[in-house]
mmCIF file of C-alpha atoms in Angstrom:
data_model
loop_
_atom_site.group_PDB
_atom_site.id
_atom_site.type_symbol
_atom_site.label_atom_id
_atom_site.label_comp_id
_atom_site.label_asym_id
_atom_site.label_seq_id
_atom_site.Cartn_x
_atom_site.Cartn_y
_atom_site.Cartn_z
ATOM 1 C CA UNK A 1111 -25.109 20.576 -16.260
ATOM 2 C CA UNK A 1112 -26.013 16.890 -16.107
ATOM 3 C CA UNK A 1113 -25.537 15.078 -19.441
ATOM 4 C CA UNK A 1114 -23.550 18.094 -20.654
ATOM 5 C CA UNK A 1115 -20.024 17.077 -19.662
ATOM 6 C CA UNK A 1116 -17.415 14.945 -21.392
ATOM 7 C CA UNK A 1117 -14.136 13.587 -20.035
ATOM 8 C CA UNK A 1118 -10.537 13.457 -21.262
ATOM 9 C CA UNK A 1119 -8.170 11.222 -19.300
ATOM 10 C CA UNK A 1120 -4.396 11.083 -19.703
ATOM 11 C CA UNK A 1121 -3.168 7.535 -19.228
ATOM 12 C CA UNK A 1122 0.536 8.297 -18.750
ATOM 13 C CA UNK A 1123 1.657 10.182 -15.667
ATOM 14 C CA UNK A 1124 4.854 10.012 -13.609
ATOM 15 C CA UNK A 1125 6.028 6.834 -15.339
ATOM 16 C CA UNK A 1126 9.673 7.851 -15.207
ATOM 17 C CA UNK A 1127 9.393 8.089 -11.399
ATOM 18 C CA UNK A 1128 7.539 4.796 -10.918
ATOM 19 C CA UNK A 1129 10.498 2.913 -12.359
ATOM 20 C CA UNK A 1130 10.028 -0.861 -12.522
ATOM 21 C CA UNK A 1131 6.280 -0.660 -11.785
ATOM 22 C CA UNK A 1132 5.622 0.903 -15.194
ATOM 23 C CA UNK A 1133 8.143 -0.915 -17.379
ATOM 24 C CA UNK A 1134 5.378 -3.111 -18.799
ATOM 25 C CA UNK A 1135 2.343 -0.830 -18.348
ATOM 26 C CA UNK A 1136 1.123 2.722 -18.438
ATOM 27 C CA UNK A 1137 0.343 4.505 -15.162
ATOM 28 C CA UNK A 1138 -3.407 4.224 -15.736
ATOM 29 C CA UNK A 1139 -3.254 0.425 -15.571
ATOM 30 C CA UNK A 1140 -1.067 0.228 -12.452
ATOM 31 C CA UNK A 1141 -2.720 -2.261 -10.030
ATOM 32 C CA UNK A 1142 -3.945 -0.748 -6.780
ATOM 33 C CA UNK A 1143 -5.821 -1.972 -3.729
ATOM 34 C CA UNK A 1144 -5.937 -5.706 -4.436
ATOM 35 C CA UNK A 1145 -8.160 -5.798 -7.504
ATOM 36 C CA UNK A 1146 -8.310 -2.335 -9.085
ATOM 37 C CA UNK A 1147 -6.319 -0.322 -11.626
ATOM 38 C CA UNK A 1148 -5.706 3.395 -11.129
ATOM 39 C CA UNK A 1149 -7.894 4.369 -14.091
ATOM 40 C CA UNK A 1150 -10.879 2.692 -12.383
ATOM 41 C CA UNK A 1151 -11.227 5.669 -10.060
ATOM 42 C CA UNK A 1152 -11.473 8.330 -12.768
ATOM 43 C CA UNK A 1153 -13.791 6.184 -14.904
ATOM 44 C CA UNK A 1154 -16.076 5.341 -11.967
ATOM 45 C CA UNK A 1155 -16.330 8.945 -10.794
ATOM 46 C CA UNK A 1156 -17.169 10.162 -14.270
ATOM 47 C CA UNK A 1157 -19.767 7.458 -14.937
ATOM 48 C CA UNK A 1158 -21.524 8.009 -11.604
ATOM 49 C CA UNK A 1159 -21.886 11.685 -12.581
ATOM 50 C CA UNK A 1160 -23.472 10.537 -15.854
ATOM 51 C CA UNK A 1161 -20.398 11.572 -17.857
ATOM 52 C CA UNK A 1162 -20.305 8.854 -20.493
ATOM 53 C CA UNK A 1163 -18.368 10.366 -23.412
ATOM 54 C CA UNK A 1164 -14.757 9.757 -22.375
ATOM 55 C CA UNK A 1165 -11.544 10.005 -24.397
ATOM 56 C CA UNK A 1166 -8.416 8.283 -23.067
ATOM 57 C CA UNK A 1167 -5.095 9.630 -24.342
ATOM 58 C CA UNK A 1168 -2.326 7.026 -24.295
ATOM 59 C CA UNK A 1169 1.408 7.471 -24.649
ATOM 60 C CA UNK A 1170 3.314 4.206 -24.148
ATOM 61 C CA UNK A 1171 2.921 0.626 -22.880
ATOM 62 C CA UNK A 1172 -0.866 0.743 -23.138
ATOM 63 C CA UNK A 1173 -1.575 -2.908 -24.026
ATOM 64 C CA UNK A 1174 -2.509 -3.755 -20.437
ATOM 65 C CA UNK A 1175 -4.799 -0.710 -20.340
ATOM 66 C CA UNK A 1176 -6.591 -1.862 -23.496
ATOM 67 C CA UNK A 1177 -6.997 -5.342 -22.025
ATOM 68 C CA UNK A 1178 -8.390 -3.896 -18.805
ATOM 69 C CA UNK A 1179 -10.987 -1.488 -20.172
ATOM 70 C CA UNK A 1180 -11.926 -3.542 -23.285
ATOM 71 C CA UNK A 1181 -15.176 -1.978 -24.546
ATOM 72 C CA UNK A 1182 -15.957 -0.359 -21.198
ATOM 73 C CA UNK A 1183 -18.671 -2.835 -20.232
ATOM 74 C CA UNK A 1184 -17.688 -2.964 -16.541
ATOM 75 C CA UNK A 1185 -18.322 0.800 -16.273
ATOM 76 C CA UNK A 1186 -21.493 0.696 -18.396
ATOM 77 C CA UNK A 1187 -19.636 2.463 -21.203
ATOM 78 C CA UNK A 1188 -20.163 -0.066 -24.020
ATOM 79 C CA UNK A 1189 -22.750 2.170 -25.644
ATOM 80 C CA UNK A 1190 -23.936 2.767 -29.172
ATOM 81 C CA UNK A 1191 -23.491 6.494 -28.659
ATOM 82 C CA UNK A 1192 -20.631 7.967 -26.574
ATOM 83 C CA UNK A 1193 -18.687 5.539 -24.361
ATOM 84 C CA UNK A 1194 -14.883 5.153 -24.323
ATOM 85 C CA UNK A 1195 -12.628 6.311 -27.161
ATOM 86 C CA UNK A 1196 -8.937 5.403 -26.845
ATOM 87 C CA UNK A 1197 -6.456 7.630 -28.666
ATOM 88 C CA UNK A 1198 -2.964 6.310 -29.475
ATOM 89 C CA UNK A 1199 0.123 8.538 -29.160
ATOM 90 C CA UNK A 1200 0.071 11.361 -31.655
ATOM 91 C CA UNK A 1201 2.772 12.502 -34.072
ATOM 92 C CA UNK A 1202 1.459 15.885 -35.155
ATOM 93 C CA UNK A 1203 4.597 17.834 -34.296
ATOM 94 C CA UNK A 1204 7.189 18.588 -36.940
ATOM 95 C CA UNK A 1205 9.666 16.051 -35.517
ATOM 96 C CA UNK A 1206 7.059 13.272 -35.801
ATOM 97 C CA UNK A 1207 7.472 12.345 -32.158
ATOM 98 C CA UNK A 1208 5.000 11.380 -29.428
ATOM 99 C CA UNK A 1209 3.236 14.469 -28.055
ATOM 100 C CA UNK A 1210 5.412 16.604 -25.765
ATOM 101 C CA UNK A 1211 2.689 17.715 -23.370
ATOM 102 C CA UNK A 1212 -1.026 18.087 -22.750
ATOM 103 C CA UNK A 1213 -1.422 21.071 -25.056
ATOM 104 C CA UNK A 1214 -0.111 19.168 -28.067
ATOM 105 C CA UNK A 1215 -2.201 16.107 -27.146
ATOM 106 C CA UNK A 1216 -5.357 18.192 -26.718
ATOM 107 C CA UNK A 1217 -4.700 19.915 -30.020
ATOM 108 C CA UNK A 1218 -4.727 16.552 -31.776
ATOM 109 C CA UNK A 1219 -8.053 15.815 -30.023
ATOM 110 C CA UNK A 1220 -9.586 18.903 -31.626
ATOM 111 C CA UNK A 1221 -11.837 16.942 -33.976
ATOM 112 C CA UNK A 1222 -13.060 14.705 -31.149
ATOM 113 C CA UNK A 1223 -13.848 17.711 -28.966
ATOM 114 C CA UNK A 1224 -15.635 19.665 -31.707
ATOM 115 C CA UNK A 1225 -17.768 16.705 -32.795
ATOM 116 C CA UNK A 1226 -18.870 15.923 -29.242
ATOM 117 C CA UNK A 1227 -22.165 17.557 -28.221
ATOM 118 C CA UNK A 1228 -21.216 18.273 -24.606
ATOM 119 C CA UNK A 1229 -20.553 21.843 -23.452
ATOM 120 C CA UNK A 1230 -18.030 21.165 -20.674
ATOM 121 C CA UNK A 1231 -14.904 19.023 -20.322
ATOM 122 C CA UNK A 1232 -13.293 17.313 -17.337
ATOM 123 C CA UNK A 1233 -9.548 16.833 -17.910
ATOM 124 C CA UNK A 1234 -7.773 14.491 -15.505
ATOM 125 C CA UNK A 1235 -4.599 12.516 -14.998
ATOM 126 C CA UNK A 1236 -4.939 8.812 -14.277
ATOM 127 C CA UNK A 1237 -2.480 8.448 -11.403
ATOM 128 C CA UNK A 1238 -5.070 9.522 -8.827
ATOM 129 C CA UNK A 1239 -7.205 7.348 -6.542
ATOM 130 C CA UNK A 1240 -10.187 9.425 -5.437
ATOM 131 C CA UNK A 1241 -13.937 9.353 -4.876
ATOM 132 C CA UNK A 1242 -15.604 12.585 -5.951
ATOM 133 C CA UNK A 1243 -19.013 13.904 -6.927
ATOM 134 C CA UNK A 1244 -18.400 15.679 -10.237
ATOM 135 C CA UNK A 1245 -21.914 17.118 -10.153
ATOM 136 C CA UNK A 1246 -20.869 19.126 -7.094
ATOM 137 C CA UNK A 1247 -17.817 20.348 -9.008
ATOM 138 C CA UNK A 1248 -20.030 21.354 -11.944
ATOM 139 C CA UNK A 1249 -22.391 23.233 -9.627
ATOM 140 C CA UNK A 1250 -19.450 25.019 -7.967
ATOM 141 C CA UNK A 1251 -18.075 25.992 -11.388
ATOM 142 C CA UNK A 1252 -21.461 27.366 -12.446
ATOM 143 C CA UNK A 1253 -22.187 29.219 -9.204
ATOM 144 C CA UNK A 1254 -18.777 30.910 -9.189
ATOM 145 C CA UNK A 1255 -18.983 31.848 -12.851
ATOM 146 C CA UNK A 1256 -15.555 30.282 -13.311
ATOM 147 C CA UNK A 1257 -13.688 30.028 -16.589
ATOM 148 C CA UNK A 1258 -11.610 27.105 -15.289
ATOM 149 C CA UNK A 1259 -11.987 25.185 -12.037
ATOM 150 C CA UNK A 1260 -8.804 23.553 -10.731
ATOM 151 C CA UNK A 1261 -9.246 20.712 -8.252
ATOM 152 C CA UNK A 1262 -6.755 20.767 -5.383
ATOM 153 C CA UNK A 1263 -5.890 18.777 -2.272
ATOM 154 C CA UNK A 1264 -3.589 19.180 0.724
ATOM 155 C CA UNK A 1265 -0.438 17.087 0.908
ATOM 156 C CA UNK A 1266 3.178 17.138 1.981
ATOM 157 C CA UNK A 1267 5.481 18.283 -0.800
ATOM 158 C CA UNK A 1268 7.671 15.239 -1.420
ATOM 159 C CA UNK A 1269 8.967 15.207 -4.954
ATOM 160 C CA UNK A 1270 7.692 17.866 -7.344
ATOM 161 C CA UNK A 1271 4.222 19.328 -6.932
ATOM 162 C CA UNK A 1272 2.416 22.403 -8.208
ATOM 163 C CA UNK A 1273 1.474 24.561 -5.230
ATOM 164 C CA UNK A 1274 -1.674 26.675 -5.333
ATOM 165 C CA UNK A 1275 -2.554 29.944 -3.637
ATOM 166 C CA UNK A 1276 -6.111 31.258 -3.635
ATOM 167 C CA UNK A 1277 -7.848 34.301 -2.177
ATOM 168 C CA UNK A 1278 -10.819 34.266 0.209
ATOM 169 C CA UNK A 1279 -13.208 33.894 -2.742
ATOM 170 C CA UNK A 1280 -11.325 30.784 -3.958
ATOM 171 C CA UNK A 1281 -9.898 32.521 -6.996
ATOM 172 C CA UNK A 1282 -6.404 31.203 -7.695
ATOM 173 C CA UNK A 1283 -3.811 33.950 -7.429
ATOM 174 C CA UNK A 1284 -0.614 31.944 -7.853
ATOM 175 C CA UNK A 1285 0.574 28.476 -8.858
ATOM 176 C CA UNK A 1286 4.131 27.281 -9.124
ATOM 177 C CA UNK A 1287 6.145 24.072 -9.145
ATOM 178 C CA UNK A 1288 8.095 23.234 -6.012
ATOM 179 C CA UNK A 1289 10.391 20.334 -5.162
ATOM 180 C CA UNK A 1290 10.504 19.183 -1.528
ATOM 181 C CA UNK A 1291 9.339 21.109 1.518
ATOM 182 C CA UNK A 1292 9.468 20.989 5.321
ATOM 183 C CA UNK A 1293 6.458 23.203 5.889
ATOM 184 C CA UNK A 1294 3.838 20.483 6.327
ATOM 185 C CA UNK A 1295 0.823 19.955 4.128
ATOM 186 C CA UNK A 1296 0.175 22.540 1.452
ATOM 187 C CA UNK A 1297 -2.494 23.154 -1.172
ATOM 188 C CA UNK A 1298 -1.446 21.214 -4.295
ATOM 189 C CA UNK A 1299 -2.769 20.881 -7.822
ATOM 190 C CA UNK A 1300 -4.648 17.583 -8.260
ATOM 191 C CA UNK A 1301 -4.329 17.761 -12.075
ATOM 192 C CA UNK A 1302 -8.091 17.612 -12.577
ATOM 193 C CA UNK A 1303 -9.712 20.530 -14.418
ATOM 194 C CA UNK A 1304 -13.255 21.572 -15.298
ATOM 195 C CA UNK A 1305 -13.610 23.919 -18.276
ATOM 196 C CA UNK A 1306 -16.022 24.958 -21.000
ATOM 197 C CA UNK A 1307 -15.191 23.083 -24.190
ATOM 198 C CA UNK A 1308 -15.130 26.114 -26.499
ATOM 199 C CA UNK A 1309 -12.789 27.961 -24.142
ATOM 200 C CA UNK A 1310 -10.512 24.926 -23.943
ATOM 201 C CA UNK A 1311 -10.267 24.692 -27.729
ATOM 202 C CA UNK A 1312 -9.476 28.415 -28.014
ATOM 203 C CA UNK A 1313 -6.796 28.293 -25.313
ATOM 204 C CA UNK A 1314 -5.195 25.168 -26.761
ATOM 205 C CA UNK A 1315 -5.234 26.584 -30.316
ATOM 206 C CA UNK A 1316 -3.518 29.781 -29.198
ATOM 207 C CA UNK A 1317 -0.940 28.009 -27.042
ATOM 208 C CA UNK A 1318 -0.139 25.437 -29.742
ATOM 209 C CA UNK A 1319 0.290 28.180 -32.331
ATOM 210 C CA UNK A 1320 3.005 29.691 -30.116
ATOM 211 C CA UNK A 1321 4.827 26.388 -29.627
ATOM 212 C CA UNK A 1322 3.696 25.885 -26.033
ATOM 213 C CA UNK A 1323 3.025 22.401 -24.684
ATOM 214 C CA UNK A 1324 2.766 22.590 -20.857
ATOM 215 C CA UNK A 1325 -0.909 22.998 -19.879
ATOM 216 C CA UNK A 1326 -0.215 24.109 -16.314
ATOM 217 C CA UNK A 1327 2.530 26.594 -17.155
ATOM 218 C CA UNK A 1328 1.492 27.869 -20.565
ATOM 219 C CA UNK A 1329 -2.262 28.045 -20.041
ATOM 220 C CA UNK A 1330 -3.151 28.108 -16.337
ATOM 221 C CA UNK A 1331 -0.255 30.221 -15.080
ATOM 222 C CA UNK A 1332 -0.296 32.402 -18.187
ATOM 223 C CA UNK A 1333 -3.965 33.322 -17.727
ATOM 224 C CA UNK A 1334 -4.270 33.733 -13.950
ATOM 225 C CA UNK A 1335 -4.914 37.452 -14.315
ATOM 226 C CA UNK A 1336 -7.261 37.523 -17.291
ATOM 227 C CA UNK A 1337 -9.332 34.369 -16.641
ATOM 228 C CA UNK A 1338 -11.439 33.502 -13.625
ATOM 229 C CA UNK A 1339 -9.595 30.367 -12.478
ATOM 230 C CA UNK A 1340 -11.131 28.915 -9.329
ATOM 231 C CA UNK A 1341 -9.879 26.558 -6.640
ATOM 232 C CA UNK A 1342 -12.078 23.584 -5.649
ATOM 233 C CA UNK A 1343 -10.425 21.862 -2.702
ATOM 234 C CA UNK A 1344 -11.128 18.132 -2.363
ATOM 235 C CA UNK A 1345 -11.209 17.463 1.372
ATOM 236 C CA UNK A 1346 -11.898 13.721 1.206
ATOM 237 C CA UNK A 1347 -9.084 11.186 1.019
ATOM 238 C CA UNK A 1348 -7.014 11.433 -2.176
ATOM 239 C CA UNK A 1349 -4.059 9.269 -3.236
ATOM 240 C CA UNK A 1350 -1.734 10.712 -5.886
ATOM 241 C CA UNK A 1351 0.653 8.011 -7.116
ATOM 242 C CA UNK A 1352 3.766 9.690 -8.506
ATOM 243 C CA UNK A 1353 6.674 7.658 -7.100
ATOM 244 C CA UNK A 1354 7.322 4.150 -5.740
ATOM 245 C CA UNK A 1355 7.273 5.348 -2.086
ATOM 246 C CA UNK A 1356 3.911 7.094 -2.562
ATOM 247 C CA UNK A 1357 2.499 3.991 -4.284
ATOM 248 C CA UNK A 1358 3.537 1.913 -1.289
ATOM 249 C CA UNK A 1359 2.366 4.432 1.313
ATOM 250 C CA UNK A 1360 -1.045 5.034 -0.280
ATOM 251 C CA UNK A 1361 -1.537 1.295 -0.724
ATOM 252 C CA UNK A 1362 -0.802 0.732 2.964
ATOM 253 C CA UNK A 1363 -3.298 3.484 3.809
ATOM 254 C CA UNK A 1364 -6.008 1.120 2.557
ATOM 255 C CA UNK A 1365 -5.472 -1.119 5.591
ATOM 256 C CA UNK A 1366 -7.251 1.634 7.539
ATOM 257 C CA UNK A 1367 -11.037 0.930 7.361
ATOM 258 C CA UNK A 1368 -11.861 4.654 7.372
ATOM 259 C CA UNK A 1369 -9.660 5.243 4.324
ATOM 260 C CA UNK A 1370 -11.237 2.294 2.493
ATOM 261 C CA UNK A 1371 -14.730 3.567 3.254
ATOM 262 C CA UNK A 1372 -13.895 7.070 2.030
ATOM 263 C CA UNK A 1373 -12.079 5.971 -1.113
ATOM 264 C CA UNK A 1374 -14.343 3.182 -2.333
ATOM 265 C CA UNK A 1375 -17.817 4.125 -1.058
ATOM 266 C CA UNK A 1376 -18.017 7.802 0.042
ATOM 267 C CA UNK A 1377 -19.868 9.235 -2.971
ATOM 268 C CA UNK A 1378 -20.182 6.179 -5.201
ATOM 269 C CA UNK A 1379 -18.821 2.671 -5.684
ATOM 270 C CA UNK A 1380 -15.533 2.226 -7.550
ATOM 271 C CA UNK A 1381 -16.011 -0.170 -10.458
ATOM 272 C CA UNK A 1382 -13.418 -2.443 -12.050
ATOM 273 C CA UNK A 1383 -13.036 -5.302 -14.500
ATOM 274 C CA UNK A 1384 -14.914 -8.360 -13.245
ATOM 275 C CA UNK A 1385 -13.057 -11.677 -13.401
ATOM 276 C CA UNK A 1386 -15.446 -14.011 -11.511
ATOM 277 C CA UNK A 1387 -12.615 -15.723 -9.620
ATOM 278 C CA UNK A 1388 -13.184 -18.272 -6.851
ATOM 279 C CA UNK A 1389 -13.049 -17.072 -3.216
ATOM 280 C CA UNK A 1390 -9.748 -16.991 -1.337
ATOM 281 C CA UNK A 1391 -8.822 -20.226 0.412
ATOM 282 C CA UNK A 1392 -7.212 -20.280 3.863
ATOM 283 C CA UNK A 1393 -5.517 -23.556 4.783
ATOM 284 C CA UNK A 1394 -5.160 -24.842 8.359
ATOM 285 C CA UNK A 1395 -1.688 -23.308 8.710
ATOM 286 C CA UNK A 1396 -2.759 -19.863 7.457
ATOM 287 C CA UNK A 1397 -2.361 -16.860 9.758
ATOM 288 C CA UNK A 1398 -3.686 -13.575 8.327
ATOM 289 C CA UNK A 1399 -3.824 -10.250 10.182
ATOM 290 C CA UNK A 1400 -4.818 -6.740 9.049
ATOM 291 C CA UNK A 1401 -4.511 -7.494 5.341
ATOM 292 C CA UNK A 1402 -6.470 -7.184 2.111
ATOM 293 C CA UNK A 1403 -6.804 -10.556 0.393
ATOM 294 C CA UNK A 1404 -8.291 -10.674 -3.108
ATOM 295 C CA UNK A 1405 -10.280 -13.568 -4.537
ATOM 296 C CA UNK A 1406 -8.505 -16.655 -5.825
ATOM 297 C CA UNK A 1407 -5.673 -16.546 -3.270
ATOM 298 C CA UNK A 1408 -4.489 -19.730 -1.559
ATOM 299 C CA UNK A 1409 -2.761 -19.097 1.765
ATOM 300 C CA UNK A 1410 -0.872 -21.592 3.882
ATOM 301 C CA UNK A 1411 1.595 -19.207 5.533
ATOM 302 C CA UNK A 1412 1.501 -15.911 7.459
ATOM 303 C CA UNK A 1413 0.287 -12.604 5.993
ATOM 304 C CA UNK A 1414 0.379 -9.416 8.106
ATOM 305 C CA UNK A 1415 -0.252 -5.776 7.163
ATOM 306 C CA UNK A 1416 -0.136 -6.630 3.474
ATOM 307 C CA UNK A 1417 -2.153 -6.526 0.251
ATOM 308 C CA UNK A 1418 -2.489 -9.639 -1.895
ATOM 309 C CA UNK A 1419 -3.986 -9.356 -5.375
ATOM 310 C CA UNK A 1420 -5.962 -12.068 -7.163
ATOM 311 C CA UNK A 1421 -4.722 -15.679 -7.283
ATOM 312 C CA UNK A 1422 -1.613 -15.236 -5.133
ATOM 313 C CA UNK A 1423 -0.281 -18.425 -3.553
ATOM 314 C CA UNK A 1424 1.493 -18.310 -0.188
ATOM 315 C CA UNK A 1425 3.306 -21.508 0.736
ATOM 316 C CA UNK A 1426 3.512 -23.180 4.123
ATOM 317 C CA UNK A 1427 5.915 -21.409 6.458
ATOM 318 C CA UNK A 1428 6.139 -18.339 4.202
ATOM 319 C CA UNK A 1429 5.845 -14.945 5.927
ATOM 320 C CA UNK A 1430 4.622 -11.786 4.172
ATOM 321 C CA UNK A 1431 4.685 -8.565 6.182
ATOM 322 C CA UNK A 1432 4.191 -4.941 5.126
ATOM 323 C CA UNK A 1433 4.194 -5.945 1.472
ATOM 324 C CA UNK A 1434 2.200 -5.829 -1.767
ATOM 325 C CA UNK A 1435 1.984 -9.002 -3.840
ATOM 326 C CA UNK A 1436 0.370 -8.602 -7.251
ATOM 327 C CA UNK A 1437 -1.702 -11.028 -9.274
ATOM 328 C CA UNK A 1438 -0.666 -14.660 -9.913
ATOM 329 C CA UNK A 1439 2.516 -14.426 -7.866
ATOM 330 C CA UNK A 1440 3.771 -17.425 -5.884
ATOM 331 C CA UNK A 1441 5.586 -17.141 -2.566
ATOM 332 C CA UNK A 1442 6.985 -20.585 -1.850
ATOM 333 C CA UNK A 1443 7.632 -22.377 1.439
ATOM 334 C CA UNK A 1444 9.600 -20.651 4.218
ATOM 335 C CA UNK A 1445 10.287 -17.469 2.229
ATOM 336 C CA UNK A 1446 9.964 -14.045 3.835
ATOM 337 C CA UNK A 1447 8.895 -10.701 2.348
ATOM 338 C CA UNK A 1448 9.070 -7.454 4.309
ATOM 339 C CA UNK A 1449 8.481 -4.007 2.788
ATOM 340 C CA UNK A 1450 8.485 -5.557 -0.659
ATOM 341 C CA UNK A 1451 6.381 -5.030 -3.805
ATOM 342 C CA UNK A 1452 6.230 -7.972 -6.192
ATOM 343 C CA UNK A 1453 4.706 -7.333 -9.605
ATOM 344 C CA UNK A 1454 2.513 -9.853 -11.463
ATOM 345 C CA UNK A 1455 3.642 -13.443 -12.103
ATOM 346 C CA UNK A 1456 6.599 -13.270 -9.723
ATOM 347 C CA UNK A 1457 7.894 -16.508 -8.190
ATOM 348 C CA UNK A 1458 9.818 -16.400 -4.906
ATOM 349 C CA UNK A 1459 11.482 -19.765 -4.464
ATOM 350 C CA UNK A 1460 11.719 -21.560 -1.095
ATOM 351 C CA UNK A 1461 13.820 -20.141 1.754
ATOM 352 C CA UNK A 1462 14.357 -16.695 0.196
ATOM 353 C CA UNK A 1463 14.315 -13.451 2.212
ATOM 354 C CA UNK A 1464 13.512 -10.082 0.598
ATOM 355 C CA UNK A 1465 13.424 -6.899 2.639
ATOM 356 C CA UNK A 1466 13.179 -3.233 1.780
ATOM 357 C CA UNK A 1467 12.402 -0.152 3.850
ATOM 358 C CA UNK A 1468 9.181 1.632 4.671
ATOM 359 C CA UNK A 1469 10.526 4.781 3.013
ATOM 360 C CA UNK A 1470 11.586 2.863 -0.110
ATOM 361 C CA UNK A 1471 10.364 -0.715 -0.512
ATOM 362 C CA UNK A 1472 12.073 -3.349 -2.638
ATOM 363 C CA UNK A 1473 10.415 -3.875 -6.027
ATOM 364 C CA UNK A 1474 10.490 -7.184 -7.925
ATOM 365 C CA UNK A 1475 9.621 -6.705 -11.603
ATOM 366 C CA UNK A 1476 6.934 -8.598 -13.471
ATOM 367 C CA UNK A 1477 7.653 -12.267 -14.189
ATOM 368 C CA UNK A 1478 10.866 -12.379 -12.154
ATOM 369 C CA UNK A 1479 11.942 -15.646 -10.492
ATOM 370 C CA UNK A 1480 14.015 -15.258 -7.327
#
């Protein structure tokens, strides 16, 4: 199936639950891991599988996404044929509003899908950090004779997730939304789908004609009995970012070398926008332990169990523990951060103390001065 697959990525996921982290950006452009954006993972996985015709469906606050991906050069997608196509929010419904769900959005992509030469489509959300071989998924789909392959992973059910049940042959027999659970890790929908393009167009046309808009409920659940919908469980590390606590927890997971190796190098290298910044500088008073420090940082204070993005400045006597400090932020002398997320361009003035909790860190919005 190589060279016969296209991709459709949805840039807006879970923004209402990410609160202040997505006030100024769409979920796809949420910074992650010191120098990446969440959409880097989907783009990199697709490109490494030679999937180079990719449509990105936006919804709101997508200026930062446009600035990040530009013409797609950093993913080798600035091509004469295929490459990245960015679609703005659509207003095809009778109320002239932004699309209500994936079905309506996919319906407005009908011309793009029909004019593309590929036979298969990968549909994915952009709030997922993962490293996956899509050629293996394509082979699984072909070998099983599947109509739709749903990618799944195992996770604790905190917040709302779609739980999956499959038989011994990996055919999905049930899927339903569930909020909260005390039963440990369960098989959950990863919101990545592999499907034949013609079948997708037919299903979307029929669903749209009946006023449906929820892809999972109105297509997948509706056709469990009459379509061969298969479960492909991703057993490598996966980070689904759907709330502030999960963003913090999955970011802190990266301090584990095994997680970093699995997420960034297991099947392929994760690519991102190159900025050619200078290396980080550690002054004589710097004390850094178990942290990820991006290029361009200048550190004079203490940093422990934290992630610092590009060009962060940490003043003398400042202490940063269990925190995430995004690009171009300044933590001045003798200030302390603990379980705190500071967005871009934040300034923490001298002698300030900010502290949240591991289960719900404090968030400082972009450009704030404290």
